[in-house]
Each structure stands twice: as C-alpha cells, then as structure tokens.
JSON list of C-alpha atoms in Angstrom, two decimals:
[
{"chain": "A", "resi": 1, "resn": "MET", "atom": "CA", "xyz": [-39.18, -76.13, 23.57]},
{"chain": "A", "resi": 2, "resn": "PHE", "atom": "CA", "xyz": [-38.69, -75.74, 19.86]},
{"chain": "A", "resi": 3, "resn": "VAL", "atom": "CA", "xyz": [-38.52, -78.25, 17.04]},
{"chain": "A", "resi": 4, "resn": "VAL", "atom": "CA", "xyz": [-36.86, -77.75, 13.69]},
{"chain": "A", "resi": 5, "resn": "ILE", "atom": "CA", "xyz": [-38.52, -79.82, 10.98]},
{"chain": "A", "resi": 6, "resn": "PHE", "atom": "CA", "xyz": [-36.31, -80.52, 7.98]},
{"chain": "A", "resi": 7, "resn": "ARG", "atom": "CA", "xyz": [-38.11, -82.12, 5.06]},
{"chain": "A", "resi": 8, "resn": "ALA", "atom": "CA", "xyz": [-36.30, -83.01, 1.85]},
{"chain": "A", "resi": 9, "resn": "GLN", "atom": "CA", "xyz": [-36.69, -84.74, -1.44]},
{"chain": "A", "resi": 10, "resn": "VAL", "atom": "CA", "xyz": [-33.49, -86.67, -1.91]},
{"chain": "A", "resi": 11, "resn": "VAL", "atom": "CA", "xyz": [-31.70, -86.87, -5.25]},
{"chain": "A", "resi": 12, "resn": "GLN", "atom": "CA", "xyz": [-28.82, -89.03, -4.17]},
{"chain": "A", "resi": 13, "resn": "LEU", "atom": "CA", "xyz": [-27.07, -89.64, -0.87]},
{"chain": "A", "resi": 14, "resn": "ASP", "atom": "CA", "xyz": [-23.39, -90.61, -1.10]},
{"chain": "A", "resi": 15, "resn": "ALA", "atom": "CA", "xyz": [-20.65, -91.59, 1.33]},
{"chain": "A", "resi": 16, "resn": "ARG", "atom": "CA", "xyz": [-19.80, -87.96, 1.96]},
{"chain": "A", "resi": 17, "resn": "TYR", "atom": "CA", "xyz": [-23.37, -87.39, 3.05]},
{"chain": "A", "resi": 18, "resn": "SER", "atom": "CA", "xyz": [-23.25, -90.19, 5.62]},
{"chain": "A", "resi": 19, "resn": "THR", "atom": "CA", "xyz": [-20.01, -88.92, 7.11]},
{"chain": "A", "resi": 20, "resn": "MET", "atom": "CA", "xyz": [-21.15, -85.35, 7.26]},
{"chain": "A", "resi": 21, "resn": "ALA", "atom": "CA", "xyz": [-24.59, -86.19, 8.63]},
{"chain": "A", "resi": 22, "resn": "ALA", "atom": "CA", "xyz": [-23.05, -88.16, 11.49]},
{"chain": "A", "resi": 23, "resn": "GLN", "atom": "CA", "xyz": [-20.58, -85.36, 12.25]},
{"chain": "A", "resi": 24, "resn": "LEU", "atom": "CA", "xyz": [-23.25, -82.70, 12.22]},
{"chain": "A", "resi": 25, "resn": "ARG", "atom": "CA", "xyz": [-25.51, -84.73, 14.44]},
{"chain": "A", "resi": 26, "resn": "GLU", "atom": "CA", "xyz": [-22.77, -85.15, 17.04]},
{"chain": "A", "resi": 27, "resn": "ARG", "atom": "CA", "xyz": [-21.81, -81.48, 16.83]},
{"chain": "A", "resi": 28, "resn": "ALA", "atom": "CA", "xyz": [-25.41, -80.30, 17.23]},
{"chain": "A", "resi": 29, "resn": "LEU", "atom": "CA", "xyz": [-25.98, -82.54, 20.25]},
{"chain": "A", "resi": 30, "resn": "ASN", "atom": "CA", "xyz": [-22.64, -82.01, 21.96]},
{"chain": "A", "resi": 31, "resn": "GLN", "atom": "CA", "xyz": [-21.74, -78.42, 21.19]},
{"chain": "A", "resi": 32, "resn": "PHE", "atom": "CA", "xyz": [-24.89, -76.57, 20.27]},
{"chain": "A", "resi": 33, "resn": "GLY", "atom": "CA", "xyz": [-27.37, -77.74, 22.85]},
{"chain": "A", "resi": 34, "resn": "CYS", "atom": "CA", "xyz": [-29.53, -79.83, 20.56]},
{"chain": "A", "resi": 35, "resn": "LEU", "atom": "CA", "xyz": [-31.74, -81.90, 22.88]},
{"chain": "A", "resi": 36, "resn": "GLU", "atom": "CA", "xyz": [-32.68, -84.67, 20.48]},
{"chain": "A", "resi": 37, "resn": "PHE", "atom": "CA", "xyz": [-32.16, -85.46, 16.83]},
{"chain": "A", "resi": 38, "resn": "VAL", "atom": "CA", "xyz": [-34.01, -88.02, 14.75]},
{"chain": "A", "resi": 39, "resn": "ALA", "atom": "CA", "xyz": [-34.03, -88.59, 10.99]},
{"chain": "A", "resi": 40, "resn": "VAL", "atom": "CA", "xyz": [-36.11, -90.99, 8.93]},
{"chain": "A", "resi": 41, "resn": "THR", "atom": "CA", "xyz": [-35.78, -91.63, 5.19]},
{"chain": "A", "resi": 42, "resn": "GLU", "atom": "CA", "xyz": [-38.16, -93.63, 3.01]},
{"chain": "A", "resi": 43, "resn": "GLY", "atom": "CA", "xyz": [-37.47, -93.75, -0.71]},
{"chain": "A", "resi": 44, "resn": "ASP", "atom": "CA", "xyz": [-36.60, -90.19, -1.75]},
{"chain": "A", "resi": 45, "resn": "GLU", "atom": "CA", "xyz": [-38.35, -88.59, 1.22]},
{"chain": "A", "resi": 46, "resn": "GLU", "atom": "CA", "xyz": [-36.48, -87.50, 4.34]},
{"chain": "A", "resi": 47, "resn": "ILE", "atom": "CA", "xyz": [-37.76, -85.99, 7.55]},
{"chain": "A", "resi": 48, "resn": "ALA", "atom": "CA", "xyz": [-35.35, -84.89, 10.27]},
{"chain": "A", "resi": 49, "resn": "LEU", "atom": "CA", "xyz": [-36.46, -83.45, 13.59]},
{"chain": "A", "resi": 50, "resn": "SER", "atom": "CA", "xyz": [-34.21, -81.62, 16.01]},
{"chain": "A", "resi": 51, "resn": "TYR", "atom": "CA", "xyz": [-35.30, -80.30, 19.39]},
{"chain": "A", "resi": 52, "resn": "TRP", "atom": "CA", "xyz": [-33.94, -77.16, 21.06]},
{"chain": "A", "resi": 53, "resn": "ASP", "atom": "CA", "xyz": [-34.50, -75.12, 24.19]},
{"chain": "A", "resi": 54, "resn": "SER", "atom": "CA", "xyz": [-34.46, -71.73, 22.49]},
{"chain": "A", "resi": 55, "resn": "GLU", "atom": "CA", "xyz": [-34.53, -69.95, 19.17]},
{"chain": "A", "resi": 56, "resn": "ALA", "atom": "CA", "xyz": [-31.10, -68.52, 20.03]},
{"chain": "A", "resi": 57, "resn": "ALA", "atom": "CA", "xyz": [-29.65, -72.04, 20.08]},
{"chain": "A", "resi": 58, "resn": "ILE", "atom": "CA", "xyz": [-31.23, -72.78, 16.71]},
{"chain": "A", "resi": 59, "resn": "GLN", "atom": "CA", "xyz": [-29.80, -69.57, 15.29]},
{"chain": "A", "resi": 60, "resn": "ALA", "atom": "CA", "xyz": [-26.30, -70.34, 16.59]},
{"chain": "A", "resi": 61, "resn": "TRP", "atom": "CA", "xyz": [-26.45, -73.77, 15.02]},
{"chain": "A", "resi": 62, "resn": "ARG", "atom": "CA", "xyz": [-27.74, -72.37, 11.76]},
{"chain": "A", "resi": 63, "resn": "GLU", "atom": "CA", "xyz": [-24.79, -70.00, 11.56]},
{"chain": "A", "resi": 64, "resn": "ASN", "atom": "CA", "xyz": [-22.15, -72.61, 12.37]},
{"chain": "A", "resi": 65, "resn": "SER", "atom": "CA", "xyz": [-19.67, -72.78, 9.51]},
{"chain": "A", "resi": 66, "resn": "GLU", "atom": "CA", "xyz": [-19.57, -76.57, 9.28]},
{"chain": "A", "resi": 67, "resn": "HIS", "atom": "CA", "xyz": [-23.33, -76.61, 9.14]},
{"chain": "A", "resi": 68, "resn": "GLN", "atom": "CA", "xyz": [-23.29, -73.97, 6.42]},
{"chain": "A", "resi": 69, "resn": "VAL", "atom": "CA", "xyz": [-20.94, -76.08, 4.31]},
{"chain": "A", "resi": 70, "resn": "ALA", "atom": "CA", "xyz": [-23.38, -78.97, 4.68]},
{"chain": "A", "resi": 71, "resn": "GLN", "atom": "CA", "xyz": [-26.24, -76.73, 3.63]},
{"chain": "A", "resi": 72, "resn": "THR", "atom": "CA", "xyz": [-24.36, -75.69, 0.52]},
{"chain": "A", "resi": 73, "resn": "LEU", "atom": "CA", "xyz": [-23.56, -79.29, -0.36]},
{"chain": "A", "resi": 74, "resn": "GLY", "atom": "CA", "xyz": [-27.14, -80.28, 0.35]},
{"chain": "A", "resi": 75, "resn": "LYS", "atom": "CA", "xyz": [-28.43, -77.72, -2.11]},
{"chain": "A", "resi": 76, "resn": "ALA", "atom": "CA", "xyz": [-25.85, -78.67, -4.73]},
{"chain": "A", "resi": 77, "resn": "SER", "atom": "CA", "xyz": [-25.72, -82.45, -4.47]},
{"chain": "A", "resi": 78, "resn": "TRP", "atom": "CA", "xyz": [-28.14, -84.29, -2.25]},
{"chain": "A", "resi": 79, "resn": "TYR", "atom": "CA", "xyz": [-31.52, -82.61, -2.30]},
{"chain": "A", "resi": 80, "resn": "GLN", "atom": "CA", "xyz": [-33.84, -81.65, -5.10]},
{"chain": "A", "resi": 81, "resn": "HIS", "atom": "CA", "xyz": [-35.93, -79.69, -2.69]},
{"chain": "A", "resi": 82, "resn": "TYR", "atom": "CA", "xyz": [-36.04, -79.08, 1.01]},
{"chain": "A", "resi": 83, "resn": "SER", "atom": "CA", "xyz": [-37.90, -77.01, 3.56]},
{"chain": "A", "resi": 84, "resn": "VAL", "atom": "CA", "xyz": [-37.14, -76.00, 7.12]},
{"chain": "A", "resi": 85, "resn": "GLU", "atom": "CA", "xyz": [-39.81, -75.14, 9.66]},
{"chain": "A", "resi": 86, "resn": "VAL", "atom": "CA", "xyz": [-39.16, -73.77, 13.13]},
{"chain": "A", "resi": 87, "resn": "ALA", "atom": "CA", "xyz": [-42.02, -74.48, 15.52]},
{"chain": "A", "resi": 88, "resn": "GLN", "atom": "CA", "xyz": [-42.69, -74.01, 19.20]},
{"chain": "A", "resi": 89, "resn": "ILE", "atom": "CA", "xyz": [-44.06, -77.06, 20.98]},
{"chain": "A", "resi": 90, "resn": "GLN", "atom": "CA", "xyz": [-47.31, -76.34, 22.79]},
{"chain": "A", "resi": 91, "resn": "ARG", "atom": "CA", "xyz": [-47.89, -79.76, 24.29]},
{"chain": "A", "resi": 92, "resn": "ARG", "atom": "CA", "xyz": [-46.77, -83.35, 24.08]},
{"chain": "A", "resi": 93, "resn": "TYR", "atom": "CA", "xyz": [-48.17, -86.69, 25.12]},
{"chain": "A", "resi": 94, "resn": "GLN", "atom": "CA", "xyz": [-46.93, -90.19, 24.70]},
{"chain": "A", "resi": 95, "resn": "ARG", "atom": "CA", "xyz": [-48.00, -93.75, 25.11]},
{"chain": "A", "resi": 96, "resn": "GLY", "atom": "CA", "xyz": [-46.25, -97.08, 25.45]},
{"chain": "A", "resi": 97, "resn": "SER", "atom": "CA", "xyz": [-43.12, -98.52, 26.96]},
{"chain": "B", "resi": 1, "resn": "MET", "atom": "CA", "xyz": [-50.15, -72.63, 11.35]},
{"chain": "B", "resi": 2, "resn": "PHE", "atom": "CA", "xyz": [-49.77, -75.70, 13.54]},
{"chain": "B", "resi": 3, "resn": "VAL", "atom": "CA", "xyz": [-48.04, -79.00, 12.98]},
{"chain": "B", "resi": 4, "resn": "VAL", "atom": "CA", "xyz": [-48.80, -82.26, 14.74]},
{"chain": "B", "resi": 5, "resn": "ILE", "atom": "CA", "xyz": [-45.74, -84.49, 14.96]},
{"chain": "B", "resi": 6, "resn": "PHE", "atom": "CA", "xyz": [-46.53, -88.15, 15.42]},
{"chain": "B", "resi": 7, "resn": "ARG", "atom": "CA", "xyz": [-43.50, -90.32, 16.17]},
{"chain": "B", "resi": 8, "resn": "ALA", "atom": "CA", "xyz": [-43.78, -94.05, 16.67]},
{"chain": "B", "resi": 9, "resn": "GLN", "atom": "CA", "xyz": [-41.81, -97.18, 17.14]},
{"chain": "B", "resi": 10, "resn": "VAL", "atom": "CA", "xyz": [-43.55, -99.76, 15.01]},
{"chain": "B", "resi": 11, "resn": "VAL", "atom": "CA", "xyz": [-44.09, -103.33, 16.17]},
{"chain": "B", "resi": 12, "resn": "GLN", "atom": "CA", "xyz": [-45.88, -104.60, 13.11]},
{"chain": "B", "resi": 13, "resn": "LEU", "atom": "CA", "xyz": [-47.96, -102.98, 10.40]},
{"chain": "B", "resi": 14, "resn": "ASP", "atom": "CA", "xyz": [-50.60, -105.20, 8.81]},
{"chain": "B", "resi": 15, "resn": "ALA", "atom": "CA", "xyz": [-53.13, -104.88, 5.97]},
{"chain": "B", "resi": 16, "resn": "ARG", "atom": "CA", "xyz": [-55.65, -103.33, 8.33]},
{"chain": "B", "resi": 17, "resn": "TYR", "atom": "CA", "xyz": [-53.15, -100.63, 9.14]},
{"chain": "B", "resi": 18, "resn": "SER", "atom": "CA", "xyz": [-52.67, -99.70, 5.48]},
{"chain": "B", "resi": 19, "resn": "THR", "atom": "CA", "xyz": [-56.39, -99.47, 4.86]},
{"chain": "B", "resi": 20, "resn": "MET", "atom": "CA", "xyz": [-57.06, -97.45, 7.96]},
{"chain": "B", "resi": 21, "resn": "ALA", "atom": "CA", "xyz": [-54.11, -95.13, 7.46]},
{"chain": "B", "resi": 22, "resn": "ALA", "atom": "CA", "xyz": [-55.29, -94.29, 3.94]},
{"chain": "B", "resi": 23, "resn": "GLN", "atom": "CA", "xyz": [-58.87, -93.72, 5.13]},
{"chain": "B", "resi": 24, "resn": "LEU", "atom": "CA", "xyz": [-57.78, -91.51, 8.00]},
{"chain": "B", "resi": 25, "resn": "ARG", "atom": "CA", "xyz": [-55.51, -89.48, 5.77]},
{"chain": "B", "resi": 26, "resn": "GLU", "atom": "CA", "xyz": [-58.36, -88.78, 3.31]},
{"chain": "B", "resi": 27, "resn": "ARG", "atom": "CA", "xyz": [-60.76, -87.98, 6.13]},
{"chain": "B", "resi": 28, "resn": "ALA", "atom": "CA", "xyz": [-58.36, -85.57, 7.81]},
{"chain": "B", "resi": 29, "resn": "LEU", "atom": "CA", "xyz": [-57.65, -83.75, 4.54]},
{"chain": "B", "resi": 30, "resn": "ASN", "atom": "CA", "xyz": [-61.20, -83.68, 3.18]},
{"chain": "B", "resi": 31, "resn": "GLN", "atom": "CA", "xyz": [-63.38, -83.32, 6.24]},
{"chain": "B", "resi": 32, "resn": "PHE", "atom": "CA", "xyz": [-61.27, -81.91, 9.04]},
{"chain": "B", "resi": 33, "resn": "GLY", "atom": "CA", "xyz": [-59.32, -79.17, 7.36]},
{"chain": "B", "resi": 34, "resn": "CYS", "atom": "CA", "xyz": [-55.92, -80.83, 7.48]},
{"chain": "B", "resi": 35, "resn": "LEU", "atom": "CA", "xyz": [-53.71, -78.78, 5.16]},
{"chain": "B", "resi": 36, "resn": "GLU", "atom": "CA", "xyz": [-51.02, -81.35, 4.46]},
{"chain": "B", "resi": 37, "resn": "PHE", "atom": "CA", "xyz": [-50.15, -84.82, 5.63]},
{"chain": "B", "resi": 38, "resn": "VAL", "atom": "CA", "xyz": [-46.86, -86.66, 5.17]},
{"chain": "B", "resi": 39, "resn": "ALA", "atom": "CA", "xyz": [-45.61, -89.89, 6.72]},
{"chain": "B", "resi": 40, "resn": "VAL", "atom": "CA", "xyz": [-42.20, -91.53, 6.43]},
{"chain": "B", "resi": 41, "resn": "THR", "atom": "CA", "xyz": [-41.23, -94.93, 7.83]},
{"chain": "B", "resi": 42, "resn": "GLU", "atom": "CA", "xyz": [-37.72, -96.38, 8.00]},
{"chain": "B", "resi": 43, "resn": "GLY", "atom": "CA", "xyz": [-37.28, -99.73, 9.72]},
{"chain": "B", "resi": 44, "resn": "ASP", "atom": "CA", "xyz": [-39.35, -99.58, 12.88]},
{"chain": "B", "resi": 45, "resn": "GLU", "atom": "CA", "xyz": [-39.37, -95.80, 13.06]},
{"chain": "B", "resi": 46, "resn": "GLU", "atom": "CA", "xyz": [-42.26, -93.72, 11.78]},
{"chain": "B", "resi": 47, "resn": "ILE", "atom": "CA", "xyz": [-42.71, -89.96, 11.63]},
{"chain": "B", "resi": 48, "resn": "ALA", "atom": "CA", "xyz": [-45.96, -88.44, 10.42]},
{"chain": "B", "resi": 49, "resn": "LEU", "atom": "CA", "xyz": [-46.54, -84.72, 10.11]},
{"chain": "B", "resi": 50, "resn": "SER", "atom": "CA", "xyz": [-49.93, -83.08, 9.69]},
{"chain": "B", "resi": 51, "resn": "TYR", "atom": "CA", "xyz": [-50.48, -79.35, 9.24]},
{"chain": "B", "resi": 52, "resn": "TRP", "atom": "CA", "xyz": [-53.50, -77.42, 10.51]},
{"chain": "B", "resi": 53, "resn": "ASP", "atom": "CA", "xyz": [-54.78, -73.85, 10.62]},
{"chain": "B", "resi": 54, "resn": "SER", "atom": "CA", "xyz": [-55.87, -73.94, 14.25]},
{"chain": "B", "resi": 55, "resn": "GLU", "atom": "CA", "xyz": [-55.76, -75.88, 17.47]},
{"chain": "B", "resi": 56, "resn": "ALA", "atom": "CA", "xyz": [-59.54, -76.19, 17.25]},
{"chain": "B", "resi": 57, "resn": "ALA", "atom": "CA", "xyz": [-59.22, -78.15, 14.01]},
{"chain": "B", "resi": 58, "resn": "ILE", "atom": "CA", "xyz": [-56.64, -80.44, 15.65]},
{"chain": "B", "resi": 59, "resn": "GLN", "atom": "CA", "xyz": [-58.94, -80.98, 18.60]},
{"chain": "B", "resi": 60, "resn": "ALA", "atom": "CA", "xyz": [-61.93, -81.82, 16.39]},
{"chain": "B", "resi": 61, "resn": "TRP", "atom": "CA", "xyz": [-59.84, -84.34, 14.51]},
{"chain": "B", "resi": 62, "resn": "ARG", "atom": "CA", "xyz": [-58.51, -85.83, 17.70]},
{"chain": "B", "resi": 63, "resn": "GLU", "atom": "CA", "xyz": [-62.05, -86.42, 18.94]},
{"chain": "B", "resi": 64, "resn": "ASN", "atom": "CA", "xyz": [-63.32, -87.97, 15.71]},
{"chain": "B", "resi": 65, "resn": "SER", "atom": "CA", "xyz": [-64.62, -91.47, 16.47]},
{"chain": "B", "resi": 66, "resn": "GLU", "atom": "CA", "xyz": [-62.91, -93.16, 13.53]},
{"chain": "B", "resi": 67, "resn": "HIS", "atom": "CA", "xyz": [-59.65, -91.59, 14.55]},
{"chain": "B", "resi": 68, "resn": "GLN", "atom": "CA", "xyz": [-60.16, -92.77, 18.12]},
{"chain": "B", "resi": 69, "resn": "VAL", "atom": "CA", "xyz": [-60.66, -96.34, 16.93]},
{"chain": "B", "resi": 70, "resn": "ALA", "atom": "CA", "xyz": [-57.37, -96.06, 15.06]},
{"chain": "B", "resi": 71, "resn": "GLN", "atom": "CA", "xyz": [-55.66, -94.72, 18.17]},
{"chain": "B", "resi": 72, "resn": "THR", "atom": "CA", "xyz": [-56.92, -97.69, 20.17]},
{"chain": "B", "resi": 73, "resn": "LEU", "atom": "CA", "xyz": [-55.75, -100.15, 17.53]},
{"chain": "B", "resi": 74, "resn": "GLY", "atom": "CA", "xyz": [-52.44, -98.34, 17.29]},
{"chain": "B", "resi": 75, "resn": "LYS", "atom": "CA", "xyz": [-51.84, -98.73, 20.99]},
{"chain": "B", "resi": 76, "resn": "ALA", "atom": "CA", "xyz": [-52.92, -102.38, 20.95]},
{"chain": "B", "resi": 77, "resn": "SER", "atom": "CA", "xyz": [-51.41, -103.69, 17.73]},
{"chain": "B", "resi": 78, "resn": "TRP", "atom": "CA", "xyz": [-49.10, -101.52, 15.71]},
{"chain": "B", "resi": 79, "resn": "TYR", "atom": "CA", "xyz": [-46.96, -99.41, 17.97]},
{"chain": "B", "resi": 80, "resn": "GLN", "atom": "CA", "xyz": [-44.68, -100.22, 20.84]},
{"chain": "B", "resi": 81, "resn": "HIS", "atom": "CA", "xyz": [-44.40, -96.59, 21.69]},
{"chain": "B", "resi": 82, "resn": "TYR", "atom": "CA", "xyz": [-45.57, -93.32, 20.22]},
{"chain": "B", "resi": 83, "resn": "SER", "atom": "CA", "xyz": [-45.59, -89.64, 21.01]},
{"chain": "B", "resi": 84, "resn": "VAL", "atom": "CA", "xyz": [-47.64, -86.74, 19.72]},
{"chain": "B", "resi": 85, "resn": "GLU", "atom": "CA", "xyz": [-46.42, -83.15, 19.76]},
{"chain": "B", "resi": 86, "resn": "VAL", "atom": "CA", "xyz": [-48.49, -80.13, 18.83]},
{"chain": "B", "resi": 87, "resn": "ALA", "atom": "CA", "xyz": [-46.37, -77.18, 17.74]},
{"chain": "B", "resi": 88, "resn": "GLN", "atom": "CA", "xyz": [-46.97, -73.74, 16.32]},
{"chain": "B", "resi": 89, "resn": "ILE", "atom": "CA", "xyz": [-44.89, -72.87, 13.28]},
{"chain": "B", "resi": 90, "resn": "GLN", "atom": "CA", "xyz": [-42.92, -69.67, 13.74]},
{"chain": "B", "resi": 91, "resn": "ARG", "atom": "CA", "xyz": [-41.27, -69.52, 10.34]},
{"chain": "B", "resi": 92, "resn": "ARG", "atom": "CA", "xyz": [-40.56, -71.60, 7.28]},
{"chain": "B", "resi": 93, "resn": "TYR", "atom": "CA", "xyz": [-38.12, -71.42, 4.41]},
{"chain": "B", "resi": 94, "resn": "GLN", "atom": "CA", "xyz": [-37.47, -73.65, 1.49]},
{"chain": "B", "resi": 95, "resn": "ARG", "atom": "CA", "xyz": [-35.06, -74.22, -1.31]},
{"chain": "B", "resi": 96, "resn": "GLY", "atom": "CA", "xyz": [-35.12, -76.02, -4.63]},
{"chain": "B", "resi": 97, "resn": "SER", "atom": "CA", "xyz": [-37.53, -76.78, -7.44]}
]
C-alpha cells in the first residue's frame, strides 16, 4: 500500500477551498480508488494523508483535471508552500479501540 | 528515506504530555538521527510525521526506554486509539517559497 503525504503552509483558506476540498475527497475515494483520506490543520500547518493500492492509482488521480485545477488554485491562493511525498508502507501496527 | 506516520485519536492531553512530547522530540532529533519531526493536532485528531535515514534508526528509537515509557503513558492516558505506519519515501516534490 502507498501513502501520499501532503504537507502545506496555509496562507488563507476560503469558502471555495472548503467546497473544492470536499469534492476532491469524494472524487478520490469514489472514483479513483483512494482507500482512506484524512486531513488535519493546526494554525497555518496542514497535513493530509491519502492511501492507495498502487502508484498507478496515484498517478491517475494526479492527472485528473479537477484535481489539477485545485492544484493550480492551491499554488495561487491557499498555500505559501507545500510538499508531496509518495511512500510505500512497509508495516503498520495499531493500538486501542 | 523513511517516514513514520503516527496517527492518534486523542482523549486528553495534559501538562505531562506537553513536557514529554517536547523532550522526546529533542531526543529523537539530537540523539537518534531523526531528520525532521512535525506534529499537527486538530480537535481530537493528531498526526505526527518523523523522517529517518534507515529502518535501523527507527528501530533504535522505538526501543529507547524513555520512548517506551511515553508509549505506555500514551496507551494509558492520552490516546483512545493510535496507529503507526513505517513507509519508505519513493519521491518528493514541493512548491512555493
């Protein structure tokens, strides 16, 4: 399994951001095979994690036109800086209910 | 490079947590070769990312006694649920200043 780690320094998130983020999340999960999506923001720092079965699925999602519009808006309006890391999960353990 | 993804559902974070989290962060960075550490909490959801050169470094840190005490306290006091994923970074790109 693969995880895409999106880390950003937020300038300003507006109503358009909320709408688009929700749409993209649904699209990734329902149409592009995203297994799980979680995003956490504290102050100006955002981390979003998405989980995928294959690099091909990640690539297809990356090239989706709606996603590309969001990327362009992100660069122009919402984020001062961001990074994307693609990583392959070696192992996982969990604890608790 | 490897990333350790810690995800938790927080029950309650107290003063002891803050002190220990700061100590552990310094220890990981200064004595165990952690390359970068970032943690973001929103509501009851926490994501912490730490970056490492090797799985051996991750293992050494995992076995550190101070870290193990924190893990025990985390299970008992601070977290309802948490997961740890170890992943190898395949590629990374970034944008912005």
